[in-house]
C-alpha cells in the first residue's frame, strides 16, 4: 500500500526486486539501508526512482518476525537531509512491530 499526499506515487505499482540491488540486500541480510540522490554510494536504481518521484531519499527496512521475512517497508524523504540514526531506529521499531502483527494474522 502506498500513501502520498502529493500523489507522486501510484498506489499498487509493482517493481521487480531483481532490478533493485539495495532492496535485494536488505531482504537477504535483514538489515536496513538508505539511498539518497546526493550520495554517490547509493544504489543507482533507487536514485533513479527517487528522481522520478521528485524525492531525495528512501529508507529500506525489512519486515521480519523470527525466522520469517515478510517483505519490505520504505520511508521516503524530501529535501537535502539524509536519514538520521534516530530515524532508522524508529523505523526499525515500526517494521518489527509490523512483522509481529503479521505473524498474529
PDB file of C-alpha atoms in Angstrom:
ATOM      1  CA  UNK A   1       0.000   0.000   0.000  1.00  0.00           C
ATOM      2  CA  UNK A   2       1.250   3.468  -0.819  1.00  0.00           C
ATOM      3  CA  UNK A   3       0.299   6.738   0.829  1.00  0.00           C
ATOM      4  CA  UNK A   4       1.446  10.002  -0.664  1.00  0.00           C
ATOM      5  CA  UNK A   5      -0.480  13.215  -0.004  1.00  0.00           C
ATOM      6  CA  UNK A   6       1.120  14.797  -3.093  1.00  0.00           C
ATOM      7  CA  UNK A   7       0.097  11.849  -5.303  1.00  0.00           C
ATOM      8  CA  UNK A   8       3.625  11.424  -6.718  1.00  0.00           C
ATOM      9  CA  UNK A   9       3.484   7.688  -6.090  1.00  0.00           C
ATOM     10  CA  UNK A  10       0.975   5.435  -7.743  1.00  0.00           C
ATOM     11  CA  UNK A  11      -0.766   3.050  -5.348  1.00  0.00           C
ATOM     12  CA  UNK A  12      -0.340  -0.588  -6.269  1.00  0.00           C
ATOM     13  CA  UNK A  13       2.554  -0.063  -8.671  1.00  0.00           C
ATOM     14  CA  UNK A  14       4.874  -3.090  -8.781  1.00  0.00           C
ATOM     15  CA  UNK A  15       8.633  -3.284  -9.222  1.00  0.00           C
ATOM     16  CA  UNK A  16      10.909  -6.277  -9.716  1.00  0.00           C
ATOM     17  CA  UNK A  17      13.185  -6.925  -6.754  1.00  0.00           C
ATOM     18  CA  UNK A  18      15.809  -8.159  -9.200  1.00  0.00           C
ATOM     19  CA  UNK A  19      16.093  -4.598 -10.589  1.00  0.00           C
ATOM     20  CA  UNK A  20      17.000  -3.087  -7.194  1.00  0.00           C
ATOM     21  CA  UNK A  21      20.254  -4.397  -5.659  1.00  0.00           C
ATOM     22  CA  UNK A  22      19.791  -2.455  -2.404  1.00  0.00           C
ATOM     23  CA  UNK A  23      16.354  -3.995  -1.917  1.00  0.00           C
ATOM     24  CA  UNK A  24      17.748  -7.474  -2.554  1.00  0.00           C
ATOM     25  CA  UNK A  25      20.474  -6.867   0.017  1.00  0.00           C
ATOM     26  CA  UNK A  26      18.018  -5.600   2.647  1.00  0.00           C
ATOM     27  CA  UNK A  27      15.822  -8.662   2.188  1.00  0.00           C
ATOM     28  CA  UNK A  28      18.777 -11.061   2.224  1.00  0.00           C
ATOM     29  CA  UNK A  29      20.622  -9.560   5.187  1.00  0.00           C
ATOM     30  CA  UNK A  30      17.564  -8.308   7.095  1.00  0.00           C
ATOM     31  CA  UNK A  31      19.430  -5.040   7.729  1.00  0.00           C
ATOM     32  CA  UNK A  32      18.070  -1.605   6.784  1.00  0.00           C
ATOM     33  CA  UNK A  33      19.648   0.526   4.087  1.00  0.00           C
ATOM     34  CA  UNK A  34      19.169   4.032   2.768  1.00  0.00           C
ATOM     35  CA  UNK A  35      19.653   5.742  -0.560  1.00  0.00           C
ATOM     36  CA  UNK A  36      19.878   9.465  -1.225  1.00  0.00           C
ATOM     37  CA  UNK A  37      20.100  11.299  -4.527  1.00  0.00           C
ATOM     38  CA  UNK A  38      23.187  13.194  -3.305  1.00  0.00           C
ATOM     39  CA  UNK A  39      25.058  10.075  -2.168  1.00  0.00           C
ATOM     40  CA  UNK A  40      27.276   8.587  -4.895  1.00  0.00           C
ATOM     41  CA  UNK A  41      27.395   5.292  -2.964  1.00  0.00           C
ATOM     42  CA  UNK A  42      23.616   4.845  -3.203  1.00  0.00           C
ATOM     43  CA  UNK A  43      22.079   2.162  -5.408  1.00  0.00           C
ATOM     44  CA  UNK A  44      21.709   3.826  -8.859  1.00  0.00           C
ATOM     45  CA  UNK A  45      18.357   2.097  -9.430  1.00  0.00           C
ATOM     46  CA  UNK A  46      16.980   3.553  -6.192  1.00  0.00           C
ATOM     47  CA  UNK A  47      18.370   7.004  -7.058  1.00  0.00           C
ATOM     48  CA  UNK A  48      16.732   6.886 -10.490  1.00  0.00           C
ATOM     49  CA  UNK A  49      13.375   6.040  -8.912  1.00  0.00           C
ATOM     50  CA  UNK A  50      13.771   8.814  -6.338  1.00  0.00           C
ATOM     51  CA  UNK A  51      14.401  11.317  -9.102  1.00  0.00           C
ATOM     52  CA  UNK A  52      11.322  10.122 -10.989  1.00  0.00           C
ATOM     53  CA  UNK A  53       9.213  10.669  -7.852  1.00  0.00           C
ATOM     54  CA  UNK A  54      10.919  14.028  -7.110  1.00  0.00           C
ATOM     55  CA  UNK A  55      12.079  12.739  -3.721  1.00  0.00           C
ATOM     56  CA  UNK A  56      15.528  12.879  -2.162  1.00  0.00           C
ATOM     57  CA  UNK A  57      15.878   9.750  -0.038  1.00  0.00           C
ATOM     58  CA  UNK A  58      14.474   6.359   0.811  1.00  0.00           C
ATOM     59  CA  UNK A  59      14.936   4.174   3.862  1.00  0.00           C
ATOM     60  CA  UNK A  60      14.521   0.465   3.111  1.00  0.00           C
ATOM     61  CA  UNK A  61      13.516  -1.744   6.039  1.00  0.00           C
ATOM     62  CA  UNK A  62      12.967  -5.479   6.176  1.00  0.00           C
ATOM     63  CA  UNK A  63       9.689  -6.525   7.779  1.00  0.00           C
ATOM     64  CA  UNK A  64      10.670  -9.595   9.805  1.00  0.00           C
ATOM     65  CA  UNK A  65       9.460 -11.715  12.665  1.00  0.00           C
ATOM     66  CA  UNK A  66      11.523 -14.602  13.961  1.00  0.00           C
ATOM     67  CA  UNK A  67      12.853 -16.580  11.021  1.00  0.00           C
ATOM     68  CA  UNK A  68      10.379 -15.040   8.550  1.00  0.00           C
ATOM     69  CA  UNK A  69      10.998 -12.122   6.229  1.00  0.00           C
ATOM     70  CA  UNK A  70       7.552 -10.822   5.288  1.00  0.00           C
ATOM     71  CA  UNK A  71       8.535  -8.033   2.974  1.00  0.00           C
ATOM     72  CA  UNK A  72       9.911  -4.539   2.739  1.00  0.00           C
ATOM     73  CA  UNK A  73       8.790  -1.194   4.171  1.00  0.00           C
ATOM     74  CA  UNK A  74      10.015   2.018   2.598  1.00  0.00           C
ATOM     75  CA  UNK A  75      10.058   5.531   4.039  1.00  0.00           C
ATOM     76  CA  UNK A  76      10.695   8.438   1.706  1.00  0.00           C
ATOM     77  CA  UNK A  77      12.180  11.862   2.361  1.00  0.00           C
ATOM     78  CA  UNK A  78      12.083  15.213   0.605  1.00  0.00           C
ATOM     79  CA  UNK A  79      14.807  17.800   0.929  1.00  0.00           C
ATOM     80  CA  UNK A  80      18.547  17.738   1.420  1.00  0.00           C
ATOM     81  CA  UNK A  81      18.660  15.891   4.745  1.00  0.00           C
ATOM     82  CA  UNK A  82      19.654  12.276   4.979  1.00  0.00           C
ATOM     83  CA  UNK A  83      18.023   9.827   7.401  1.00  0.00           C
ATOM     84  CA  UNK A  84      19.486  10.193  10.886  1.00  0.00           C
ATOM     85  CA  UNK A  85      20.325   7.292  13.205  1.00  0.00           C
ATOM     86  CA  UNK A  86      17.206   8.198  15.229  1.00  0.00           C
ATOM     87  CA  UNK A  87      15.045   7.940  12.086  1.00  0.00           C
ATOM     88  CA  UNK A  88      16.440   4.493  11.353  1.00  0.00           C
ATOM     89  CA  UNK A  89      15.928   3.320  14.945  1.00  0.00           C
ATOM     90  CA  UNK A  90      12.303   4.473  14.978  1.00  0.00           C
ATOM     91  CA  UNK A  91      11.600   2.941  11.558  1.00  0.00           C
ATOM     92  CA  UNK A  92      13.181  -0.369  12.638  1.00  0.00           C
ATOM     93  CA  UNK A  93      10.850  -0.444  15.630  1.00  0.00           C
ATOM     94  CA  UNK A  94       7.871   0.159  13.354  1.00  0.00           C
ATOM     95  CA  UNK A  95       8.962  -2.589  10.934  1.00  0.00           C
ATOM     96  CA  UNK A  96       9.473  -5.033  13.824  1.00  0.00           C
ATOM     97  CA  UNK A  97       6.000  -4.309  15.168  1.00  0.00           C
ATOM     98  CA  UNK A  98       4.551  -4.796  11.693  1.00  0.00           C
ATOM     99  CA  UNK A  99       6.318  -8.163  11.406  1.00  0.00           C
ATOM    100  CA  UNK A 100       4.890  -9.223  14.787  1.00  0.00           C
ATOM    101  CA  UNK A 101       1.396  -8.241  13.720  1.00  0.00           C
ATOM    102  CA  UNK A 102       1.694 -10.233  10.509  1.00  0.00           C
ATOM    103  CA  UNK A 103       2.624 -13.353  12.472  1.00  0.00           C
ATOM    104  CA  UNK A 104      -0.507 -12.937  14.598  1.00  0.00           C
ATOM    105  CA  UNK A 105      -2.698 -12.809  11.486  1.00  0.00           C
TER     106      UNK A 105
END
